[in-house]
PDB file of N, CA and C in Angstrom:
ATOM      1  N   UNK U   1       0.845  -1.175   0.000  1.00  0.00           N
ATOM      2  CA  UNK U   1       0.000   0.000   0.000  1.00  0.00           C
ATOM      3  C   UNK U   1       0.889   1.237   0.000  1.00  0.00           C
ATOM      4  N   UNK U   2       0.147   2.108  -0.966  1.00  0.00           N
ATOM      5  CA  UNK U   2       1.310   3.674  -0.831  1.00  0.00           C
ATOM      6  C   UNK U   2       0.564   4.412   0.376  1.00  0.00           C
ATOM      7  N   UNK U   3       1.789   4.928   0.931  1.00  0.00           N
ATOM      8  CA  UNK U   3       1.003   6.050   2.087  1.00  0.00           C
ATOM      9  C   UNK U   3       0.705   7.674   0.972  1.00  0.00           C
ATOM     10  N   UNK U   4      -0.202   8.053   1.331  1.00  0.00           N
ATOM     11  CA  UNK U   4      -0.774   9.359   0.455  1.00  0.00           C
ATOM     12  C   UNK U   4       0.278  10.466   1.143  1.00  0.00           C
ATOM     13  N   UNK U   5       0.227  11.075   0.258  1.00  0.00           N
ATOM     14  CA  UNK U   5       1.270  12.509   0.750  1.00  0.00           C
ATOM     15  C   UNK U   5       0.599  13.359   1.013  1.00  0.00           C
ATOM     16  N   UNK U   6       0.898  14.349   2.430  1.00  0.00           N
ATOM     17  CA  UNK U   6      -0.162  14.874   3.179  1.00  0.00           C
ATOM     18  C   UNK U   6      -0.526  16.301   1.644  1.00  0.00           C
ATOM     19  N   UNK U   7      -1.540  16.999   2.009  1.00  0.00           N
ATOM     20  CA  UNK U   7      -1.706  18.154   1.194  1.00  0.00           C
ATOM     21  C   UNK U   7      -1.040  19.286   1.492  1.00  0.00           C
ATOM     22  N   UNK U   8      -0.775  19.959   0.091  1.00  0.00           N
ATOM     23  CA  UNK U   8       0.249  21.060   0.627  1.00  0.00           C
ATOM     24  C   UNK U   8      -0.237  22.254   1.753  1.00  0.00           C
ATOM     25  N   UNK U   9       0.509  22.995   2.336  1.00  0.00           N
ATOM     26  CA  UNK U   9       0.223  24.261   3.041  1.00  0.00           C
ATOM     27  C   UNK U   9      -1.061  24.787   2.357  1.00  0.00           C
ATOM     28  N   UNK U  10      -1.879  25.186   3.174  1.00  0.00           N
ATOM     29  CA  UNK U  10      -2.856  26.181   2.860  1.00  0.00           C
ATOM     30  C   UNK U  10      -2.620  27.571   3.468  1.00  0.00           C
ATOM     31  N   UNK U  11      -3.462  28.855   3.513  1.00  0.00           N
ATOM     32  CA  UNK U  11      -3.154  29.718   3.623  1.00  0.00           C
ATOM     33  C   UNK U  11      -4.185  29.457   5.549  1.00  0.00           C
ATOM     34  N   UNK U  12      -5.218  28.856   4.977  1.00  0.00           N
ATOM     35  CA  UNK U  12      -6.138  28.924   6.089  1.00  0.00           C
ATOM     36  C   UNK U  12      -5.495  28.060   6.989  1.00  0.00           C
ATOM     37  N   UNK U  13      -4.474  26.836   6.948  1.00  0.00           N
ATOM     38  CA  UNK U  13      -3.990  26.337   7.696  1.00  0.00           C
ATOM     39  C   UNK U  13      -2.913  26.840   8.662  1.00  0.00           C
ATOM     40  N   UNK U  14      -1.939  27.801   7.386  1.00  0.00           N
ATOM     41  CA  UNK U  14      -1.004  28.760   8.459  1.00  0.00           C
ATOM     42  C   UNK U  14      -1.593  29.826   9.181  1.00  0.00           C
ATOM     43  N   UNK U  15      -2.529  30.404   8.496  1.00  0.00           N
ATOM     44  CA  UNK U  15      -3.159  31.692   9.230  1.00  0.00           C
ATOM     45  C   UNK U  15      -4.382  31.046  10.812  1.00  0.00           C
ATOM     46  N   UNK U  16      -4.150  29.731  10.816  1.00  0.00           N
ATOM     47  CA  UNK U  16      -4.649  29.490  11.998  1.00  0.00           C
ATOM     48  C   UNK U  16      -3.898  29.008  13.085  1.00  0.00           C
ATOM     49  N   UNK U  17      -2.645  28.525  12.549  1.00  0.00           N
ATOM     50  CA  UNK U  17      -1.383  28.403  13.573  1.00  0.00           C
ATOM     51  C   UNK U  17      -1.025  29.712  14.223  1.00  0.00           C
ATOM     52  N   UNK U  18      -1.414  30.892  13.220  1.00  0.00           N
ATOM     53  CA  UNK U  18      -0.354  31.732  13.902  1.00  0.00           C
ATOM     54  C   UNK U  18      -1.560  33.308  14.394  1.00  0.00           C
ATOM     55  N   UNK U  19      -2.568  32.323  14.257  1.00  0.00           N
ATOM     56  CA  UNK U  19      -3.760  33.339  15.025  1.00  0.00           C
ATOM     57  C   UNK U  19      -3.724  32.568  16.714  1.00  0.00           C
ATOM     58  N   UNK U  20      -3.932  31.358  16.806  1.00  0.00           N
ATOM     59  CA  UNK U  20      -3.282  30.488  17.867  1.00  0.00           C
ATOM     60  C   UNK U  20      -2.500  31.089  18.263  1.00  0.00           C
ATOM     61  N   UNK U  21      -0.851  31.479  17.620  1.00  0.00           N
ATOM     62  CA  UNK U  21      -0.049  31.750  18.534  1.00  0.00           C
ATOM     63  C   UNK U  21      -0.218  33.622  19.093  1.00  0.00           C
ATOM     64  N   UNK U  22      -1.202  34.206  18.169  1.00  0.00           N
ATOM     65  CA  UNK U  22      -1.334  35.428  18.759  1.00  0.00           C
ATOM     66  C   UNK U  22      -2.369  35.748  19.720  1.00  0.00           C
ATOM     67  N   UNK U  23      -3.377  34.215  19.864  1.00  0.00           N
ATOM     68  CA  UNK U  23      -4.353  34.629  21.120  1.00  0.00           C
ATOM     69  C   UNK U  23      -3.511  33.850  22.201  1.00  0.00           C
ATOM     70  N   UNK U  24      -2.642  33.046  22.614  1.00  0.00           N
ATOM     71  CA  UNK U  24      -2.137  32.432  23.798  1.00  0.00           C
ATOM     72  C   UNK U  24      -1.163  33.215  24.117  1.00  0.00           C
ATOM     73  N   UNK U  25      -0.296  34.133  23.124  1.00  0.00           N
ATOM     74  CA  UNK U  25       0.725  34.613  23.320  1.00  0.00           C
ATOM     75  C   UNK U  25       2.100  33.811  23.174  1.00  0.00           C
ATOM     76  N   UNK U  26       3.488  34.533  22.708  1.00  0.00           N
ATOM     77  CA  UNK U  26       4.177  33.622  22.354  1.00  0.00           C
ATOM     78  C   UNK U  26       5.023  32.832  23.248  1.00  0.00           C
ATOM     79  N   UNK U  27       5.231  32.872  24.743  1.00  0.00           N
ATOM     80  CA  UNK U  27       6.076  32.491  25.572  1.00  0.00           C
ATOM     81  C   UNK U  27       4.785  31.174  26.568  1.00  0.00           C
ATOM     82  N   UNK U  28       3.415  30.968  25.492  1.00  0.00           N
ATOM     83  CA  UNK U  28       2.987  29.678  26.529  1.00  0.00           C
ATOM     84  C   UNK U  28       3.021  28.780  26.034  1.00  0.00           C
ATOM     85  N   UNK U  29       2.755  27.916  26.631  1.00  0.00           N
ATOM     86  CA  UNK U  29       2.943  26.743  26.586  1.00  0.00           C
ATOM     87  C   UNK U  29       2.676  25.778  25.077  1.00  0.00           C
ATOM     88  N   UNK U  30       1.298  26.727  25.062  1.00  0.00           N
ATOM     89  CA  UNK U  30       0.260  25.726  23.411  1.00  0.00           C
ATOM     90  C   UNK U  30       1.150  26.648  22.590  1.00  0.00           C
ATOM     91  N   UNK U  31       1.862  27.706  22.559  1.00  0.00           N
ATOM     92  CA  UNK U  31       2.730  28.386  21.779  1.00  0.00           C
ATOM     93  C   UNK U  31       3.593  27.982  21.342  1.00  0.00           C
ATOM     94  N   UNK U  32       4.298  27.311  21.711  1.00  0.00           N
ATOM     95  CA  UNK U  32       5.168  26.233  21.926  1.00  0.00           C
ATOM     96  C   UNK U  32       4.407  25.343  20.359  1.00  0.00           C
ATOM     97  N   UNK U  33       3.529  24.826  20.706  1.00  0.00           N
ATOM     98  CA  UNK U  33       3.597  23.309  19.909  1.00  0.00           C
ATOM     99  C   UNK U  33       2.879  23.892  18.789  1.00  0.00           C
ATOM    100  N   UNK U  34       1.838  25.253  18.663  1.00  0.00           N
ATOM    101  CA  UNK U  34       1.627  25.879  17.411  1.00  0.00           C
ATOM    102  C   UNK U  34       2.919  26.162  16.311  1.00  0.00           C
ATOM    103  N   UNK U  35       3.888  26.901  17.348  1.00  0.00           N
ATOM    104  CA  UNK U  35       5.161  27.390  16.564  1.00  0.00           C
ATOM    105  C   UNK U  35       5.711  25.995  15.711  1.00  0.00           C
ATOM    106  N   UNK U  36       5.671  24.578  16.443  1.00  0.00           N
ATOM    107  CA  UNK U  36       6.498  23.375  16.003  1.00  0.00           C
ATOM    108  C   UNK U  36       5.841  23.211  14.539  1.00  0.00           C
ATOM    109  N   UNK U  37       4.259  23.113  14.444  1.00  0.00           N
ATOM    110  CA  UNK U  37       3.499  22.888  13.800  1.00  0.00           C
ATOM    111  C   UNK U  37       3.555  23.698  12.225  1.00  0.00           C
ATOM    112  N   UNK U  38       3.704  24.936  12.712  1.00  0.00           N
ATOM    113  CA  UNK U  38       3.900  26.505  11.605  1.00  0.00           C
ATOM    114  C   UNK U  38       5.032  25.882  11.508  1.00  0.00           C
ATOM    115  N   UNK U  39       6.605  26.014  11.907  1.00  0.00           N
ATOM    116  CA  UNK U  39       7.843  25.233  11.467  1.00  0.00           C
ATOM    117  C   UNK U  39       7.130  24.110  10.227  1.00  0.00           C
ATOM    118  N   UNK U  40       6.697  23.011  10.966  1.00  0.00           N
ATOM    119  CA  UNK U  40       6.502  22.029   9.396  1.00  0.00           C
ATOM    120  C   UNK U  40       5.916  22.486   8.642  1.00  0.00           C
ATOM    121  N   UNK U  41       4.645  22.543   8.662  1.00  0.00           N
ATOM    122  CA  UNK U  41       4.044  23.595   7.219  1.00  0.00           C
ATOM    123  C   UNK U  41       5.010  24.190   6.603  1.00  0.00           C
ATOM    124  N   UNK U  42       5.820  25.169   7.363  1.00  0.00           N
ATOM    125  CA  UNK U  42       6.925  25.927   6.016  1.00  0.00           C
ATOM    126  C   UNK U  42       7.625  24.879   5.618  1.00  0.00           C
ATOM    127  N   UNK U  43       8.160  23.882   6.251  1.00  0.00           N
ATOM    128  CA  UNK U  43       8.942  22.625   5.380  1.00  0.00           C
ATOM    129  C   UNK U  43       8.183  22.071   4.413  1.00  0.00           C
ATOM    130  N   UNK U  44       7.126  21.592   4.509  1.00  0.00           N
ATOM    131  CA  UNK U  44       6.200  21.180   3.694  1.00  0.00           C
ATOM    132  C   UNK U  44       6.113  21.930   2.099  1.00  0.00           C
ATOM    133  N   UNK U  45       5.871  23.337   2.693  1.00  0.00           N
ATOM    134  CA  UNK U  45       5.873  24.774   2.018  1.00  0.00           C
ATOM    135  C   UNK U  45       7.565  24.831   0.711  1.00  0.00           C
ATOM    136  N   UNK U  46       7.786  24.830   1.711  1.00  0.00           N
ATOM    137  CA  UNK U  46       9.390  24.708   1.154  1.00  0.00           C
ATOM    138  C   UNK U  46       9.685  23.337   0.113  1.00  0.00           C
ATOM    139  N   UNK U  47       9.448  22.341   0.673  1.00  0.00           N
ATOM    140  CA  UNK U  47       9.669  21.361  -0.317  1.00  0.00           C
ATOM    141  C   UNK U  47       8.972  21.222  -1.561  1.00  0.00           C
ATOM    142  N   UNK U  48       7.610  21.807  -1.195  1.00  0.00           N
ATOM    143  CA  UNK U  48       6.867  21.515  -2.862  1.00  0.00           C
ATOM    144  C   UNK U  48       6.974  23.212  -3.553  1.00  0.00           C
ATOM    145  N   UNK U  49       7.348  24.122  -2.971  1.00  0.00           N
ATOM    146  CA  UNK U  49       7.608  25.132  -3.770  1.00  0.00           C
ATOM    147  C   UNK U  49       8.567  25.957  -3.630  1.00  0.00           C
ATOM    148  N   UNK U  50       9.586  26.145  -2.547  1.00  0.00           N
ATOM    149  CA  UNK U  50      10.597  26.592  -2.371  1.00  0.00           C
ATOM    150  C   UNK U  50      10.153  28.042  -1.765  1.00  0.00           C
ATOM    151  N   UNK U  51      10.927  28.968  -1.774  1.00  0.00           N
ATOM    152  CA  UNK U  51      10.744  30.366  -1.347  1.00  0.00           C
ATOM    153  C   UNK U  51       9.131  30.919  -2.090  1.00  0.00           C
ATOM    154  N   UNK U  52       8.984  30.594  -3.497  1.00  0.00           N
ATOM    155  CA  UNK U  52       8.035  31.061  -3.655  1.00  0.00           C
ATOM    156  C   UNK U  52       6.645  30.773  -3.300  1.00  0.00           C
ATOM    157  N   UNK U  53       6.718  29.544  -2.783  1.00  0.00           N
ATOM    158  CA  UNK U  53       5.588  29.279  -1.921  1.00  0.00           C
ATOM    159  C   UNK U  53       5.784  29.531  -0.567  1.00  0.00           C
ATOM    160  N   UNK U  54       6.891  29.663   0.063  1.00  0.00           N
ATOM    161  CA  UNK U  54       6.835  30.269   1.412  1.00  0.00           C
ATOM    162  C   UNK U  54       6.127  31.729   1.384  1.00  0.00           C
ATOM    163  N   UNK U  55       6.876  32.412   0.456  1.00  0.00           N
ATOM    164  CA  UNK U  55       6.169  33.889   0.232  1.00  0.00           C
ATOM    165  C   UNK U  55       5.189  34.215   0.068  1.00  0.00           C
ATOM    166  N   UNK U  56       4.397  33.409  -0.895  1.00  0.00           N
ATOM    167  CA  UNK U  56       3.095  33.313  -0.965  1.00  0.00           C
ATOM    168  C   UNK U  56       2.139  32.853   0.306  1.00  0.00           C
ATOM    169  N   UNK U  57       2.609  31.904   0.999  1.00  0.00           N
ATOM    170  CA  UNK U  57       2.125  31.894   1.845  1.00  0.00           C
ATOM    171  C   UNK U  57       2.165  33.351   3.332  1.00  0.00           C
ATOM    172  N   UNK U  58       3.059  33.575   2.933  1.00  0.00           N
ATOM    173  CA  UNK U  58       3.817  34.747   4.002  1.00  0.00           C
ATOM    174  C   UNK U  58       2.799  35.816   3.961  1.00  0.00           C
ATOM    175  N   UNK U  59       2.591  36.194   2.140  1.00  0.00           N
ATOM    176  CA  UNK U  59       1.579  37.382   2.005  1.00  0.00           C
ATOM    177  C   UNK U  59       0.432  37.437   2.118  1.00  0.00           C
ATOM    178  N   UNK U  60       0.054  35.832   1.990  1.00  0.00           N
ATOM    179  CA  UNK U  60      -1.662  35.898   1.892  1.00  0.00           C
ATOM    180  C   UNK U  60      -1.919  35.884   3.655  1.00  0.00           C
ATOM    181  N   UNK U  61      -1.267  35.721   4.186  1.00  0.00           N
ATOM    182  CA  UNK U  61      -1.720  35.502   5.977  1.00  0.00           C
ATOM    183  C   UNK U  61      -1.236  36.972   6.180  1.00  0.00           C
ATOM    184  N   UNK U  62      -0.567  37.644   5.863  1.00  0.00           N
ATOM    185  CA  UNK U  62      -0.542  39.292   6.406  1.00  0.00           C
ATOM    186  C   UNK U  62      -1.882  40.274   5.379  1.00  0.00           C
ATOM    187  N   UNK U  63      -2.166  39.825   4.282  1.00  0.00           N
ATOM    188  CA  UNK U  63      -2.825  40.480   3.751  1.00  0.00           C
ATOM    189  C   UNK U  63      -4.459  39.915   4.335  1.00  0.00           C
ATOM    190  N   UNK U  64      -4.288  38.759   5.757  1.00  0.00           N
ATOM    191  CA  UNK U  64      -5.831  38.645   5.699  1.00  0.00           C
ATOM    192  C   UNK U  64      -6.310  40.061   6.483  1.00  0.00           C
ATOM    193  N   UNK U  65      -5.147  40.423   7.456  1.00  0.00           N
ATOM    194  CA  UNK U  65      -5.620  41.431   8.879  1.00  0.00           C
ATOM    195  C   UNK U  65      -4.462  42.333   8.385  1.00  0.00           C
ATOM    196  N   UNK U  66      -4.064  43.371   7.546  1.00  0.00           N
ATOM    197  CA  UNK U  66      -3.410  44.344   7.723  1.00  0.00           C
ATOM    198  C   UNK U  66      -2.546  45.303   8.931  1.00  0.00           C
ATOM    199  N   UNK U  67      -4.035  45.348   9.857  1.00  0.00           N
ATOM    200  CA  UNK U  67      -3.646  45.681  11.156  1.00  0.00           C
ATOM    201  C   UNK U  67      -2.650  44.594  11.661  1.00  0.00           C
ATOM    202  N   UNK U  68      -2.419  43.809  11.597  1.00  0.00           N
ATOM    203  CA  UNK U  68      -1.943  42.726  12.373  1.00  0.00           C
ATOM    204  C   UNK U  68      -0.891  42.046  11.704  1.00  0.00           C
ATOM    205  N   UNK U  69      -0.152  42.893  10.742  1.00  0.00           N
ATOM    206  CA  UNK U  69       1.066  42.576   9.844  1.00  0.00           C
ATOM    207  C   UNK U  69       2.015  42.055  10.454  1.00  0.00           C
ATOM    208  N   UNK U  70       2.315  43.588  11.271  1.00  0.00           N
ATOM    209  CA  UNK U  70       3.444  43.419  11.695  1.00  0.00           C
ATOM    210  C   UNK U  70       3.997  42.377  12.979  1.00  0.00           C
ATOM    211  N   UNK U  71       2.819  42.005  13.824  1.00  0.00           N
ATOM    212  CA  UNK U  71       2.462  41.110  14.307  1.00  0.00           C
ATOM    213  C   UNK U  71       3.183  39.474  14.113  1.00  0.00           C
ATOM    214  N   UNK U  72       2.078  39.423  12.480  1.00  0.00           N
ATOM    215  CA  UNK U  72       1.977  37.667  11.928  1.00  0.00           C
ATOM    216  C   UNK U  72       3.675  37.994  10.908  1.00  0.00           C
ATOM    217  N   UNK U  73       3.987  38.967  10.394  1.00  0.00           N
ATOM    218  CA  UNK U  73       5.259  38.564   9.558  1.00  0.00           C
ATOM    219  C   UNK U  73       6.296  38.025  11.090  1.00  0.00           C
ATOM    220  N   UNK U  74       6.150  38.697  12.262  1.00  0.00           N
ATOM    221  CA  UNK U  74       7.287  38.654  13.012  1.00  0.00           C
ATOM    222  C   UNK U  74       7.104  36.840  13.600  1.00  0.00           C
ATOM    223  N   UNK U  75       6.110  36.538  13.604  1.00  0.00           N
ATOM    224  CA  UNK U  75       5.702  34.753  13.792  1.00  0.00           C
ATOM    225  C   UNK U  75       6.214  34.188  13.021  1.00  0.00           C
ATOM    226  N   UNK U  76       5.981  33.896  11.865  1.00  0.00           N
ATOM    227  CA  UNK U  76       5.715  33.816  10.620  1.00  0.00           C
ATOM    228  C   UNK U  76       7.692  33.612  10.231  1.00  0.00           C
ATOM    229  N   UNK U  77       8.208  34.472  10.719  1.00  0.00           N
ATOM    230  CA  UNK U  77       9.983  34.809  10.457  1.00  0.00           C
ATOM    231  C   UNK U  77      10.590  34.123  11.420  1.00  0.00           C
ATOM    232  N   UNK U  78       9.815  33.962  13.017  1.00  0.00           N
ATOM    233  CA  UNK U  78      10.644  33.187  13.569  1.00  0.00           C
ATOM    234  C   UNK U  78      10.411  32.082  13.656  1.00  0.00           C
ATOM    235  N   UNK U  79       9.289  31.415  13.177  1.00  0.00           N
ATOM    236  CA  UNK U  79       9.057  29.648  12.896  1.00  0.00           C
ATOM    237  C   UNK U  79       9.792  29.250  11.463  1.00  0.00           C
ATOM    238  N   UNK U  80       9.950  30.282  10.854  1.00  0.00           N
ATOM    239  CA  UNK U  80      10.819  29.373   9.571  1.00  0.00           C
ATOM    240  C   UNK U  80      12.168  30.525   9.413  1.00  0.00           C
ATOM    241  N   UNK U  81      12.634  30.616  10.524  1.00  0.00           N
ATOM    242  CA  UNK U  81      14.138  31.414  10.092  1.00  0.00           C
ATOM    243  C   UNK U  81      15.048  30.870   9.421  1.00  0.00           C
ATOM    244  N   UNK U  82      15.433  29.109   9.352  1.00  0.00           N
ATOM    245  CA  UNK U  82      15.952  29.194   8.554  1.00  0.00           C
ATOM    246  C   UNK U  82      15.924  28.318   7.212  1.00  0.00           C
ATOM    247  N   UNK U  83      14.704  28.664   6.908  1.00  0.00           N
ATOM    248  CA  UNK U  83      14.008  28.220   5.781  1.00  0.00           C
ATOM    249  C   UNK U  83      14.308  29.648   4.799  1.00  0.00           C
ATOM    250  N   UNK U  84      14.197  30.741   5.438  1.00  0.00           N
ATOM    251  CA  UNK U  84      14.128  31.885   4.723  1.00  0.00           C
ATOM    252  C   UNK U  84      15.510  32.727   4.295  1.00  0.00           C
ATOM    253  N   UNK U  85      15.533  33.464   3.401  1.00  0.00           N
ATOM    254  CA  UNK U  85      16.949  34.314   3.416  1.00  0.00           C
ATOM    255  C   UNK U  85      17.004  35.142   4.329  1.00  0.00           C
ATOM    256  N   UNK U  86      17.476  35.010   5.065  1.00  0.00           N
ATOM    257  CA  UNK U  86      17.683  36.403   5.916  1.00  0.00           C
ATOM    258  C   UNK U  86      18.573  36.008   7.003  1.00  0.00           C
ATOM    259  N   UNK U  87      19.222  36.625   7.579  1.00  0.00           N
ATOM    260  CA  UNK U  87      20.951  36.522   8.890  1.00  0.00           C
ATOM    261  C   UNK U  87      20.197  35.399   9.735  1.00  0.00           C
ATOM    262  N   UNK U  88      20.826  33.899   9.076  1.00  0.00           N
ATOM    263  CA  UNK U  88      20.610  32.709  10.217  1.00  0.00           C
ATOM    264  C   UNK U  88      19.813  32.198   9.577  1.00  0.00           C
ATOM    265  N   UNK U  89      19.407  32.549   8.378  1.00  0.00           N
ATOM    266  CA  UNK U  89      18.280  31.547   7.292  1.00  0.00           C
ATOM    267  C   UNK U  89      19.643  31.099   6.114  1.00  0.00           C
ATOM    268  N   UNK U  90      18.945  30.571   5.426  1.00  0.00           N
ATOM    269  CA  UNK U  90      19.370  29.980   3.889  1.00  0.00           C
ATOM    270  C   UNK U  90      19.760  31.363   3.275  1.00  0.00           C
ATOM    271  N   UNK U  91      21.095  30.399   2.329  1.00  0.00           N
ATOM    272  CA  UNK U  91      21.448  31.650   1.682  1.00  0.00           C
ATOM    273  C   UNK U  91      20.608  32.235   0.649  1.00  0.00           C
ATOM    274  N   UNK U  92      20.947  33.125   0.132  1.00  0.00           N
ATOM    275  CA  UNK U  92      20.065  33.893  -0.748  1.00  0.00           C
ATOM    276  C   UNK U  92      20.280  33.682  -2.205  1.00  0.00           C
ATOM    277  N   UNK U  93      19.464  33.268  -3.214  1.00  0.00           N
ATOM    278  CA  UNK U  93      20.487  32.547  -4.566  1.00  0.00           C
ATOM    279  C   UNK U  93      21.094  33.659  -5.420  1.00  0.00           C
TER     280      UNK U  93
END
């Protein structure tokens, strides 16, 4: 039997990890295992599309709440730091 390969990242799937991690706050406990969770998704993210599906995913979860950008990019940067280009991520091509 083949095992099925899970489905890729959704937008509604990350934007609910990291609404989770903005109603518990980031230093508790369920914060903790949301952040682990957002981490795989971007691997997931990463493997079937590379940066440009991280990004895409990146923009459509800041563009749901505007107000709350600056917020979800700063989540969002430290569950996949080094998935991303930036000081302590992947290099930049």
């Amino acid at each position: 039997m083949i095992a099925a390969l899970p489905d890729p990242p959704t937008v509604a799937s990350i934007l609910t990890l990291v609404q989770s991690i903005e109603r518990y706050g980031p230093n508790a406990p369920a914060a903790a295992a949301f952040r682990s969770a957002l981490r795989r998704k971007g691997i997931e993210a990463d493997n079937i599309g590379g940066l440009a599906a991280l990004d895409a995913l990146a923009d459509a979860v800041v563009a749901a709440d505007p107000d709350r950008a600056d917020t979800r990019i700063a989540i969002i940067c430290a569950a996949w730091a080094d998935l991303l280009p930036c000081p302590g991520g992947r290099a930049r091509p």
